[in-house]
Coordinates of C-alpha atoms in Angstrom, one line a residue:
X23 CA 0.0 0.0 0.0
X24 CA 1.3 3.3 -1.2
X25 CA 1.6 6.1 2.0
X26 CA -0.7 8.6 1.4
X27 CA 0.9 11.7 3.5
X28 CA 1.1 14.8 1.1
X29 CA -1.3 17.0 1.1
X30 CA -0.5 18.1 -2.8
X31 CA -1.8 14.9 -4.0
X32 CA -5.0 14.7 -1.7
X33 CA -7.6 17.4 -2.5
X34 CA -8.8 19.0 0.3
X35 CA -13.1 18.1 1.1
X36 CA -15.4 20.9 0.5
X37 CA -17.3 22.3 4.1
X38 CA -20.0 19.7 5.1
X39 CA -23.0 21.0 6.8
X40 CA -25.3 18.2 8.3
X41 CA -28.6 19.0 10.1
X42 CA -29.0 17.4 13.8
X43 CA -31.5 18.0 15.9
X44 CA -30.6 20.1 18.6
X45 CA -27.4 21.2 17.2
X46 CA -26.5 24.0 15.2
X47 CA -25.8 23.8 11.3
X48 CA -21.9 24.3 11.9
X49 CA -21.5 21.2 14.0
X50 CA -19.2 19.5 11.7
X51 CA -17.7 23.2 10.1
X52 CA -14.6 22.8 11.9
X53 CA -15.6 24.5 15.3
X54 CA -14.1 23.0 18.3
X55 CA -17.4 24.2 20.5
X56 CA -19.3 21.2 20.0
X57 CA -22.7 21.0 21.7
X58 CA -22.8 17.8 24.1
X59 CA -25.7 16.7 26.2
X60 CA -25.4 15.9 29.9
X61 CA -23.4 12.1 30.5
X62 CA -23.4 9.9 33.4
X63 CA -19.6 9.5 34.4
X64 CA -20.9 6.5 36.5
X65 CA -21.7 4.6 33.1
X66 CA -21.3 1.0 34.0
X67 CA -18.8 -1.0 31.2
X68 CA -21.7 -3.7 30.4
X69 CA -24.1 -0.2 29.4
X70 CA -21.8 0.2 27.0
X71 CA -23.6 -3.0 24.5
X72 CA -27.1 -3.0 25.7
X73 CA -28.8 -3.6 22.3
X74 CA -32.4 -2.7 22.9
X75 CA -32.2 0.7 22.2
X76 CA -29.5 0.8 19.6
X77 CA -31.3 2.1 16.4
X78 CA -27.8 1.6 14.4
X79 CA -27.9 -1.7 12.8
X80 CA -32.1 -1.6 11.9
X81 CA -34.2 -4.0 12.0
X82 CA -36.1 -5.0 8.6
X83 CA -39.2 -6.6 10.5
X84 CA -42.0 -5.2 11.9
X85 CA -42.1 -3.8 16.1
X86 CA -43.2 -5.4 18.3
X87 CA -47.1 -6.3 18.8
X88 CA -48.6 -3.2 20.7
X89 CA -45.2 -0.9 21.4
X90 CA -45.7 2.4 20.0
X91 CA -43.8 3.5 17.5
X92 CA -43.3 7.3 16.3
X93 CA -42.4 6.3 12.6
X94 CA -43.0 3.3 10.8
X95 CA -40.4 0.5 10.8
X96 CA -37.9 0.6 8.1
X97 CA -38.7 -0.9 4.6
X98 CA -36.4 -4.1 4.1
X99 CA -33.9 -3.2 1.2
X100 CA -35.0 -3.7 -2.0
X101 CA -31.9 -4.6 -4.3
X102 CA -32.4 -6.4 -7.6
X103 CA -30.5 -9.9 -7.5
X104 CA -28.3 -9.0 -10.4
X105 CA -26.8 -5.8 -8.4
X106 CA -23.1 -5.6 -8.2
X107 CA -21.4 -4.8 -5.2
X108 CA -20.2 -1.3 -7.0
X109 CA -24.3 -0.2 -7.3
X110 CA -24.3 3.3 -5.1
X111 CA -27.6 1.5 -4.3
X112 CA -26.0 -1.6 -2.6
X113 CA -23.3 0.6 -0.7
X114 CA -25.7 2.5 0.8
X115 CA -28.1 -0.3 2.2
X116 CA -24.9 -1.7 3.6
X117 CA -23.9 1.3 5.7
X118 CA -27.6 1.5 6.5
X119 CA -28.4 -1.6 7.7
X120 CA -24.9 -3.2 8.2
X121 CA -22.1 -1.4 8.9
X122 CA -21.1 -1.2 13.1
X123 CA -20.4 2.9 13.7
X124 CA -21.4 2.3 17.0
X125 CA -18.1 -0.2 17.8
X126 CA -16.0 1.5 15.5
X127 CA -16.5 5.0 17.6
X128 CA -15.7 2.7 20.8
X129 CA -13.2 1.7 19.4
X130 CA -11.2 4.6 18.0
X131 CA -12.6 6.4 20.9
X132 CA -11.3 4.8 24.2
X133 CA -14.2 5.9 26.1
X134 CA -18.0 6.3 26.1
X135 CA -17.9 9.4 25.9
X136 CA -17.1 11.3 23.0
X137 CA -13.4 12.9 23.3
X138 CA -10.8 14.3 21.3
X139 CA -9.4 10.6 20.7
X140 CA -12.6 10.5 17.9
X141 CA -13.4 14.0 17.5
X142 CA -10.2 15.2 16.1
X143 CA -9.6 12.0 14.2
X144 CA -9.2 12.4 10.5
X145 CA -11.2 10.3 8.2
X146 CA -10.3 10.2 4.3
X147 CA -13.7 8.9 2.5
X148 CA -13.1 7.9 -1.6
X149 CA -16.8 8.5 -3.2
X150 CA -18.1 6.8 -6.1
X151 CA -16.4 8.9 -8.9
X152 CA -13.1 8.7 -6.9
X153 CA -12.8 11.6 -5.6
X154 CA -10.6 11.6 -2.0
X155 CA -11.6 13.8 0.4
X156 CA -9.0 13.7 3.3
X157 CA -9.2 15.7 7.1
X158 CA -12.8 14.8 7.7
X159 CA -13.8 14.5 11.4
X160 CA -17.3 14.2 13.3
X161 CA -17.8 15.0 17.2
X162 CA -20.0 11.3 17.4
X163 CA -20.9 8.3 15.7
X164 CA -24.1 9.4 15.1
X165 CA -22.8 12.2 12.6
X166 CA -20.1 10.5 11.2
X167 CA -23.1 7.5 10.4
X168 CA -25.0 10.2 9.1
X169 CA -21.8 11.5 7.0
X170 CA -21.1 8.4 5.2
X171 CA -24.4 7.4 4.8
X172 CA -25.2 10.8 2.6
X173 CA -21.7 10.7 1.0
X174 CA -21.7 6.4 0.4
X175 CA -17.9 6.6 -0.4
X176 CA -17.0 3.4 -1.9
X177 CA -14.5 3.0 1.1
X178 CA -13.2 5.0 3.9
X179 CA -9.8 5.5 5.6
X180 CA -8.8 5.9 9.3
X181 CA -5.6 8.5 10.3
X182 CA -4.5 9.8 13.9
X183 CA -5.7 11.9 16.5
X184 CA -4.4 15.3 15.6
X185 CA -3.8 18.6 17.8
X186 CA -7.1 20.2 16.8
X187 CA -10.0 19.7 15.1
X188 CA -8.9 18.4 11.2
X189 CA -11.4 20.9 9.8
X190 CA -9.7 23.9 11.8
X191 CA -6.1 23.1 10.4
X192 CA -5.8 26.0 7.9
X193 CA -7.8 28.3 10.5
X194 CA -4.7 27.9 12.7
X195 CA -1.8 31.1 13.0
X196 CA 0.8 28.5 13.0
X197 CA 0.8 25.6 10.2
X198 CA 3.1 23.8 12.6
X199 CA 0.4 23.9 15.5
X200 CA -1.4 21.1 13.4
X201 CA 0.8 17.7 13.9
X202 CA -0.5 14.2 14.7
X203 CA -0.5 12.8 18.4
X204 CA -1.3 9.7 18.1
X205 CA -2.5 6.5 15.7
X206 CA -2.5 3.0 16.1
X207 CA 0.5 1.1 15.3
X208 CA -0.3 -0.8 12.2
X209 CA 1.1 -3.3 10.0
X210 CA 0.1 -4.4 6.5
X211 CA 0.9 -7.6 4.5
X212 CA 0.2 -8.1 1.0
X213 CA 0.7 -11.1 -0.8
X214 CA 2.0 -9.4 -4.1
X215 CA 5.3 -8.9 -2.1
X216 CA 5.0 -13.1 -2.0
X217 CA 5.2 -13.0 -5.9
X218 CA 8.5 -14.6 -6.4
X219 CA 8.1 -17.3 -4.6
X220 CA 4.2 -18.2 -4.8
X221 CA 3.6 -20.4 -7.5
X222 CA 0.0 -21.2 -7.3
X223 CA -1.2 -17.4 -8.2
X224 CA 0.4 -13.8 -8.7
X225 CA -0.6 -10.1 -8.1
X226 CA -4.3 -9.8 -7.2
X227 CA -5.0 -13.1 -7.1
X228 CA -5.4 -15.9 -4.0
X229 CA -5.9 -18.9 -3.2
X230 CA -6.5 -21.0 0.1
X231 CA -2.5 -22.2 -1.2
X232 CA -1.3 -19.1 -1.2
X233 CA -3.0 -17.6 1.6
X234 CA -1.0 -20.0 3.8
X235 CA 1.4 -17.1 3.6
X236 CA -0.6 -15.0 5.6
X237 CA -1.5 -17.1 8.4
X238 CA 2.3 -17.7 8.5
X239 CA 3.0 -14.0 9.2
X240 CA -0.3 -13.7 11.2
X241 CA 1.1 -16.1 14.0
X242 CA 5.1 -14.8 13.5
X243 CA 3.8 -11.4 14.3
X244 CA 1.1 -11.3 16.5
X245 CA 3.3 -13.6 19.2
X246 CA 6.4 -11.1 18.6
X247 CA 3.9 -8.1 19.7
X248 CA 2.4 -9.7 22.8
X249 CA 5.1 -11.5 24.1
X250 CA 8.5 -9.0 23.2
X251 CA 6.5 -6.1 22.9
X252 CA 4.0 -6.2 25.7
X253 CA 1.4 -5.3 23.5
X254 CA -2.3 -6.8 24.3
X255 CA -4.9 -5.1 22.3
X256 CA -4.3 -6.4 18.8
X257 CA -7.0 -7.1 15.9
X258 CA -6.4 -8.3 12.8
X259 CA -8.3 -7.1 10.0
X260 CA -8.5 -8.9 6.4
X261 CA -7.7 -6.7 3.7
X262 CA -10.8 -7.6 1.5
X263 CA -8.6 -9.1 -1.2
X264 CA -4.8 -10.7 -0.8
X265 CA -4.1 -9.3 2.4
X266 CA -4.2 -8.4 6.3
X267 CA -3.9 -5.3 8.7
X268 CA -3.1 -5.4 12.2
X269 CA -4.2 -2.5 14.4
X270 CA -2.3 -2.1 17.7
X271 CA -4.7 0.1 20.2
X272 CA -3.1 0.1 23.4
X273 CA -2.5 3.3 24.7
X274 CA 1.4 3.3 24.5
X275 CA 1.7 2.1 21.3
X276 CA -0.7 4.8 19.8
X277 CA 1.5 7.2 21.7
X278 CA 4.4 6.0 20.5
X279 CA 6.6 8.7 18.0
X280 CA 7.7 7.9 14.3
X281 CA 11.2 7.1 15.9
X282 CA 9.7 4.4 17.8
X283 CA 7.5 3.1 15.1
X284 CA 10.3 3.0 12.6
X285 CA 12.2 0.5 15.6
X286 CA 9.8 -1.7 16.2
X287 CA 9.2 -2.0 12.0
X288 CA 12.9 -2.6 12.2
X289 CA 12.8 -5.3 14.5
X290 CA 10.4 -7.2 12.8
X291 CA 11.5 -6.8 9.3
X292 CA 14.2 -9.9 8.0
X293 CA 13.2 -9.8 4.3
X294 CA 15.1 -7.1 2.4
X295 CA 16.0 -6.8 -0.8
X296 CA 13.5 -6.7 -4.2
X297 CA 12.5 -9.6 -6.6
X298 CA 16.1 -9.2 -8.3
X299 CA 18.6 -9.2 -5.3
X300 CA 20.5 -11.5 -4.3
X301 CA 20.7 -13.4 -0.8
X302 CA 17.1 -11.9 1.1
X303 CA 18.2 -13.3 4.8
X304 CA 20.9 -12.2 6.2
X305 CA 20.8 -12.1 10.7
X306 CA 23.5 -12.5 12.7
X307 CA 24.2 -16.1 14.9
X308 CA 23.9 -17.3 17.7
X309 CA 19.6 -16.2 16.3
X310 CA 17.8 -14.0 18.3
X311 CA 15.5 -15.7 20.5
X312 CA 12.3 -13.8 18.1
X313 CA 14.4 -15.7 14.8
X314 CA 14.4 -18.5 17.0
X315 CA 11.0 -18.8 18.4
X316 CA 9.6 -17.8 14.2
X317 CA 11.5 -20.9 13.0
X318 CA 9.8 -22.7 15.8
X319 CA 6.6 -21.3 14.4
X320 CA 7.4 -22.0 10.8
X321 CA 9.2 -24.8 10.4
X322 CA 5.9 -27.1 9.9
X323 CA 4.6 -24.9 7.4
X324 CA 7.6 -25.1 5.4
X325 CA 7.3 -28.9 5.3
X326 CA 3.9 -28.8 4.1
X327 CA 2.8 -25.5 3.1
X328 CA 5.9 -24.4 1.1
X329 CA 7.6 -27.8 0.0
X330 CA 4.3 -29.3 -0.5
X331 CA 1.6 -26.9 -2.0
X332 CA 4.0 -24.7 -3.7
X333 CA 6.6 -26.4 -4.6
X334 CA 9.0 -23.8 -5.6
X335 CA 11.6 -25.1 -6.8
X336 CA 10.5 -27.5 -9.9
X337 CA 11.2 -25.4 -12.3
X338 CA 15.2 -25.6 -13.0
X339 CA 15.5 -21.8 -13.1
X340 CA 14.2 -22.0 -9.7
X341 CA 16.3 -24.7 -8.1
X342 CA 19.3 -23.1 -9.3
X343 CA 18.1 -20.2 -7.2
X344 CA 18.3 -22.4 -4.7
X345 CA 21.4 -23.6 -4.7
X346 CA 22.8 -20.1 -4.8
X347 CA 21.7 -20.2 -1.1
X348 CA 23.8 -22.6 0.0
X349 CA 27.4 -22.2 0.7
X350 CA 29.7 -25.2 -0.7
X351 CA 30.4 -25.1 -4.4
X352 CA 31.1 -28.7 -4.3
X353 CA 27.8 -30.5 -2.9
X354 CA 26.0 -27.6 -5.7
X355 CA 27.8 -29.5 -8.1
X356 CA 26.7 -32.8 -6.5
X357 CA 23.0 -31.3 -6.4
X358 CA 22.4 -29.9 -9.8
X359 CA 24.1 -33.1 -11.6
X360 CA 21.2 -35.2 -9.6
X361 CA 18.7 -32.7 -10.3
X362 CA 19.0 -32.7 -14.0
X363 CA 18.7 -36.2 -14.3
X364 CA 15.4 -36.2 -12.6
X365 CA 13.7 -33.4 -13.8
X366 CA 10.3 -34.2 -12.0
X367 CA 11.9 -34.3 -8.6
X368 CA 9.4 -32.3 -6.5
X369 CA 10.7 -29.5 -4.1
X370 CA 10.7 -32.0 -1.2
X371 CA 12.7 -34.4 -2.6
X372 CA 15.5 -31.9 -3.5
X373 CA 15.6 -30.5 -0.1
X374 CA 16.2 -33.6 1.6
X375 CA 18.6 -34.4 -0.7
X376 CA 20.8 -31.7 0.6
X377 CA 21.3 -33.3 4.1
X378 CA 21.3 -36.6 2.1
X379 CA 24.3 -35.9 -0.7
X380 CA 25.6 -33.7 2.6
X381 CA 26.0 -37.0 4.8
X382 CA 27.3 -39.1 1.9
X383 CA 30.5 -36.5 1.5
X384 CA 29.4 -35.1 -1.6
X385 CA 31.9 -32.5 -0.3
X386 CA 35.2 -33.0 1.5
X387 CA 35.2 -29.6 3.0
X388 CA 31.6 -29.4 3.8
X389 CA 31.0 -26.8 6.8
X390 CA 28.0 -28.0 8.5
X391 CA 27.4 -25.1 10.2
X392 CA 27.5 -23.0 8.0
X393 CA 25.5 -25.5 6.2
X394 CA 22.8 -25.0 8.8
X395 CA 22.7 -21.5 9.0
X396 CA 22.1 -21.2 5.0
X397 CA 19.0 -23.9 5.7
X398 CA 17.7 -21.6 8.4
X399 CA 18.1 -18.6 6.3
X400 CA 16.4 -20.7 3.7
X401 CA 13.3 -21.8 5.7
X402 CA 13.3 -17.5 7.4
X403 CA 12.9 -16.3 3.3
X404 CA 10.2 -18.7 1.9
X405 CA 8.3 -18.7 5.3
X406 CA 9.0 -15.3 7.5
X407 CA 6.3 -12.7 7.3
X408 CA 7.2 -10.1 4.1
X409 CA 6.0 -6.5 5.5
X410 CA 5.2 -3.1 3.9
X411 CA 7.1 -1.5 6.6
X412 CA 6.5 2.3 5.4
X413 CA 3.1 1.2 6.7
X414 CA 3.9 1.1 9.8
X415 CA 6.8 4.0 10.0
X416 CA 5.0 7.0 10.8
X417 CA 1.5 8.2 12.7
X418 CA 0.5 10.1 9.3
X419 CA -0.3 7.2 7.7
X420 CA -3.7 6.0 6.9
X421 CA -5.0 3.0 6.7
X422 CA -8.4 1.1 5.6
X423 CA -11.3 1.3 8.1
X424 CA -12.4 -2.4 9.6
X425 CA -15.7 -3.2 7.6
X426 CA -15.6 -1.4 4.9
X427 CA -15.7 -3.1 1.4
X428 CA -12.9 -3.7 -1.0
X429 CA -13.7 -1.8 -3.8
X430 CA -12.4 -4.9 -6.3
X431 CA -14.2 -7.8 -4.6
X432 CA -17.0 -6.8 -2.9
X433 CA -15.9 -8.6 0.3
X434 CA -16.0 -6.3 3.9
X435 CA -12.9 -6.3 5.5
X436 CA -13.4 -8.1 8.6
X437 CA -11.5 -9.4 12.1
X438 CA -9.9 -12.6 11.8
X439 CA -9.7 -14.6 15.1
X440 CA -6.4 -15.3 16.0
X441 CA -7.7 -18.2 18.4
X442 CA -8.7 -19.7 15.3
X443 CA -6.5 -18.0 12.6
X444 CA -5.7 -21.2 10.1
X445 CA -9.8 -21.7 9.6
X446 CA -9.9 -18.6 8.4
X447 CA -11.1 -18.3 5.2
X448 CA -10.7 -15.5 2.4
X449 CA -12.8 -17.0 0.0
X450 CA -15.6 -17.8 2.5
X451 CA -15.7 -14.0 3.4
X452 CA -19.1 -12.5 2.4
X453 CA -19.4 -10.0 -0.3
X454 CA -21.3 -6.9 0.2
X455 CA -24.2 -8.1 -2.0
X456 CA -24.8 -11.7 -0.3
X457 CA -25.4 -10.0 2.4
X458 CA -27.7 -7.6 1.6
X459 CA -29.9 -11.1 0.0
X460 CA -29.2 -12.8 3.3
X461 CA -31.2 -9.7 4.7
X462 CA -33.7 -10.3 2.3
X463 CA -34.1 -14.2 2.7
X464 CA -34.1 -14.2 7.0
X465 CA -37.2 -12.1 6.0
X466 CA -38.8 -14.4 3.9
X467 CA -38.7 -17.1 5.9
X468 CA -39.1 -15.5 9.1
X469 CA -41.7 -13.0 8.8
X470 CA -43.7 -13.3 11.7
X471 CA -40.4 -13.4 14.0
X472 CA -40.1 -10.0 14.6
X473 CA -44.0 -9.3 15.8
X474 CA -44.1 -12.2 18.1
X475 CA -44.9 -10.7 21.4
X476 CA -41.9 -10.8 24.2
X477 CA -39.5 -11.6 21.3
X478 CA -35.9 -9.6 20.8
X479 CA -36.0 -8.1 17.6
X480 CA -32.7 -9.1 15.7
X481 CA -30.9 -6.2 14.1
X482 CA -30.0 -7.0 10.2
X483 CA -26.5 -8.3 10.9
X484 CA -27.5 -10.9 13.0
X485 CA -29.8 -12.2 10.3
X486 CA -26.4 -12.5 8.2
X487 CA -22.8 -14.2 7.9
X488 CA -21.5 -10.8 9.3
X489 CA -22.3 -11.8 12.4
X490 CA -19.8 -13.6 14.3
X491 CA -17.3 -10.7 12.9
X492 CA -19.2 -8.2 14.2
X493 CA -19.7 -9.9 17.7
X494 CA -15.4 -10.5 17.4
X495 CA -15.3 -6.9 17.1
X496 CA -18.0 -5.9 19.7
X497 CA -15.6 -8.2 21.9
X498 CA -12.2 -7.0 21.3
X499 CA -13.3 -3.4 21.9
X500 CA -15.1 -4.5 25.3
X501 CA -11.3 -5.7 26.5
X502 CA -10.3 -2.7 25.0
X503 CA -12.7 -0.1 27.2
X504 CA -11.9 -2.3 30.3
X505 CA -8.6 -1.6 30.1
X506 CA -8.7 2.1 29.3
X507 CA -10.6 2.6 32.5
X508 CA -8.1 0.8 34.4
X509 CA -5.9 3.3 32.8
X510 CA -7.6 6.0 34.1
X511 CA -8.5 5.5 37.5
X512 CA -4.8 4.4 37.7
X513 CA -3.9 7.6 36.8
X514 CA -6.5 9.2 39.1
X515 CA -5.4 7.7 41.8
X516 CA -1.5 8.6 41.3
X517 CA -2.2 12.3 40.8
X518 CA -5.0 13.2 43.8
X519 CA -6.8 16.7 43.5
X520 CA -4.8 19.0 45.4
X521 CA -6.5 21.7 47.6

């Protein structure tokens, strides 16, 4: 993913105005004196979910038997069954009926309460004829619901926490007064950067082969970040197409400076070096005890999931690559004369024979640990997680919102459970338009579900495969808010009022 941090290149959004009741017109002009209603700072964490007054994710049935109502129920969508997920239509049922502001302002917001951490957010929404409108920001969920629903960009972006408002930036003396202050740390892989040694597919495309890969550098990662980091509030986020995103929201790493980002990028980043260079690998021995715990982690996968399903080196071109790894001229000899008289040996067979021609004394002056070392290095390059690090670099960057839809599949970008991160599948994921017919078919067959007296009316997303990613998320920011509030009373209690 390309950085997206000058402002020459990003047009600048026109002024919104949206009505809301009981606010005045300039509520999102860029005016820090936002209008807020009382709050109850004894809010109980559980208050935080309670469903049965959450108008967000509507229901298509009818109320209940007898409740008043002040407005009729909503109309279930209506979307003909050869609509494409790129249908303005279809986009704007979706944020409508599906889409979860309501956890995603938890989430970026720390708190119940609306606070700077959301309000001085920037958004960067890319509408239908592509236009990019960057520094958006809404005081609440309600408006920035109400913001994307009237604009129905075809996706949406999420930036840092800035000094000020993002609307009041060029209403500031001093252009230096507007900086960033804080952003998740995030990291992105892509499976294009896989391309030279993926066999099964290339660029855009996947398969369940290929995406192998990912879980790989899912499980490398996340275990790095928890366990030498210290980090706990982690969610990763499928891309929508060939890829994942993980979002790191605990409070020190969103504090964290570009110096600090760029170390911890550093850390994690073994593959250098572009489709053309030469050796990809090279870390110092004795391994550092993350290289050591990774080939731990990956050594199965390389049995089955690189030898195996990709088998990469087949093709002579590709073998001899491999044998440019290795460090004794001798047993390459040895190797290649054995490999060209069996041209259909598979990739498995050829790397056992390296220990096997090895033991035999193919070589007289073998080194066998330096022999070792290149095998290692060999497993870390086909296997260790390949990162876009300038993702991860600096707070400027932006990055795709959770749930929004990828533009060239029509598949919402959802959680993956780590607990369960090799079931996931990114071909299982639901496009934008199955869902919206998954709406339409719960009501077809359950039409008298939501008028049954005493019943819970489900809310659309429940009715669909969304679901259980919604209810991931809905979880994950739970933790998240339980934690924050430990922050804070910690912090309370360290720095009493003084009289």
């Amino acid at each position: 993913m390309d950085p997206v941090d000058q402002d020459s290149t990003l047009p600048d959004a026109a002024p919104v105005s949206l009505e809301c009741p009981g606010a005045e017109d300039d509520s999102l002009s860029g005016s820090n004196d936002v209008a807020q209603g009382p709050s109850n700072a004894n809010v109980k964490l559980e208050d935080l979910f309670d469903e049965d007054d959450d108008e967000e994710f509507p229901s298509s049935g009818a109320s209940e038997e007898g409740a008043p109502s002040s407005s009729p129920p909503p109309s279930p969508p209506m979307i003909a069954p050869s609509a494409n997920y790129s249908d303005p239509g279809v986009m704007k049922t979706f944020y409508r009926r599906l889409f979860p502001f309501r956890y995603l302002f938890q989430w970026l917001n720390h708190s119940m309460k609306p606070s700077n951490d959301f309000s001085h957010r920037e958004f960067a929404l890319t509408l239908q004829n592509d236009a990019y409108l960057r520094y958006q920001s809404f005081p609440t969920s309600d408006l920035l619901r109400k913001d994307i629903i009237d604009r129905n960009p075809s996706r949406f972006e999420i930036g840092p926490v800035y000094t000020t408002n993002p609307r009041d930036r060029k209403s500031l003396r001093k252009s230096s007064a507007f900086r960033p202050l804080a952003k998740e740390l995030v990291f992105d892989i892509d499976l294009t950067d896989y391309d030279e040694i993926r066999t099964c597919c290339d660029k855009a495309n996947i398969c369940h082969k290929c995406w192998s890969f990912i879980t790989m550098a899912i499980k490398v990662v996340d275990v790095a970040l928890r366990d030498d980091f210290g980090f706990q509030h982690i969610m990763w986020v499928y891309s929508g197409r060939r890829g994942a995103h993980a979002w790191i929201s605990d409070k020190r790493a969103r504090n964290m400076d570009d110096q600090r980002r760029r170390s911890i990028a550093g850390y994690l980043e073994v593959i250098k070096g572009g489709a053309q260079s030469g050796k990809k690998v090279n870390v110092k021995r004795p391994l550092h005890p993350h290289l050591a715990r990774s080939l731990d982690i990956l050594k199965e996968h390389f049995q089955n999931d690189v030898l195996v399903q990709q088998n990469p080196w087949a093709k002579p071109e590709k073998a001899e690559r491999l044998l440019q790894l290795l460090p004794d001229k001798t047993l390459n000899d040895a190797l290649r004369k054995k490999w060209e008289a069996a041209p259909g040996r598979s990739s498995a067979s050829k790397w056992a024979d390296i220990d096997a021609l090895a033991k035999a004394g193919a070589s007289k002056n073998l080194d066998g640990k330096a022999l070792l070392e290149a095998k290692q290095d060999i497993v870390l390059e086909y296997t260790y997680p390949r990162l876009d690090v300038e993702v991860s670099k600096k707070q400027i960057h932006l990055l795709k919102s959770p749930f929004v839809v990828h533009p060239g599949t029509g598949r919402v970008c959802v959680p993956i459970d780590t607990r369960r991160v090799e079931d996931f599948d990114p071909l299982g994921v639901p496009t934008v338009t199955e869902l919206i017919h998954e709406i339409d078919a719960w009501g077809s067959h359950h039409q008298d579900a939501d008028s049954e007296g005493g019943s819970k009316r489900l809310q659309d997303y429940e009715k669909t495969r969304l679901r259980p990613y919604v209810d991931l998320f809905r979880t994950l920011v739970g933790v998240l808010l339980r934690a924050e509030q430990g922050v804070k009373r910690e912090r309370d209690d360290d720095d009493p009022m003084e009289f």
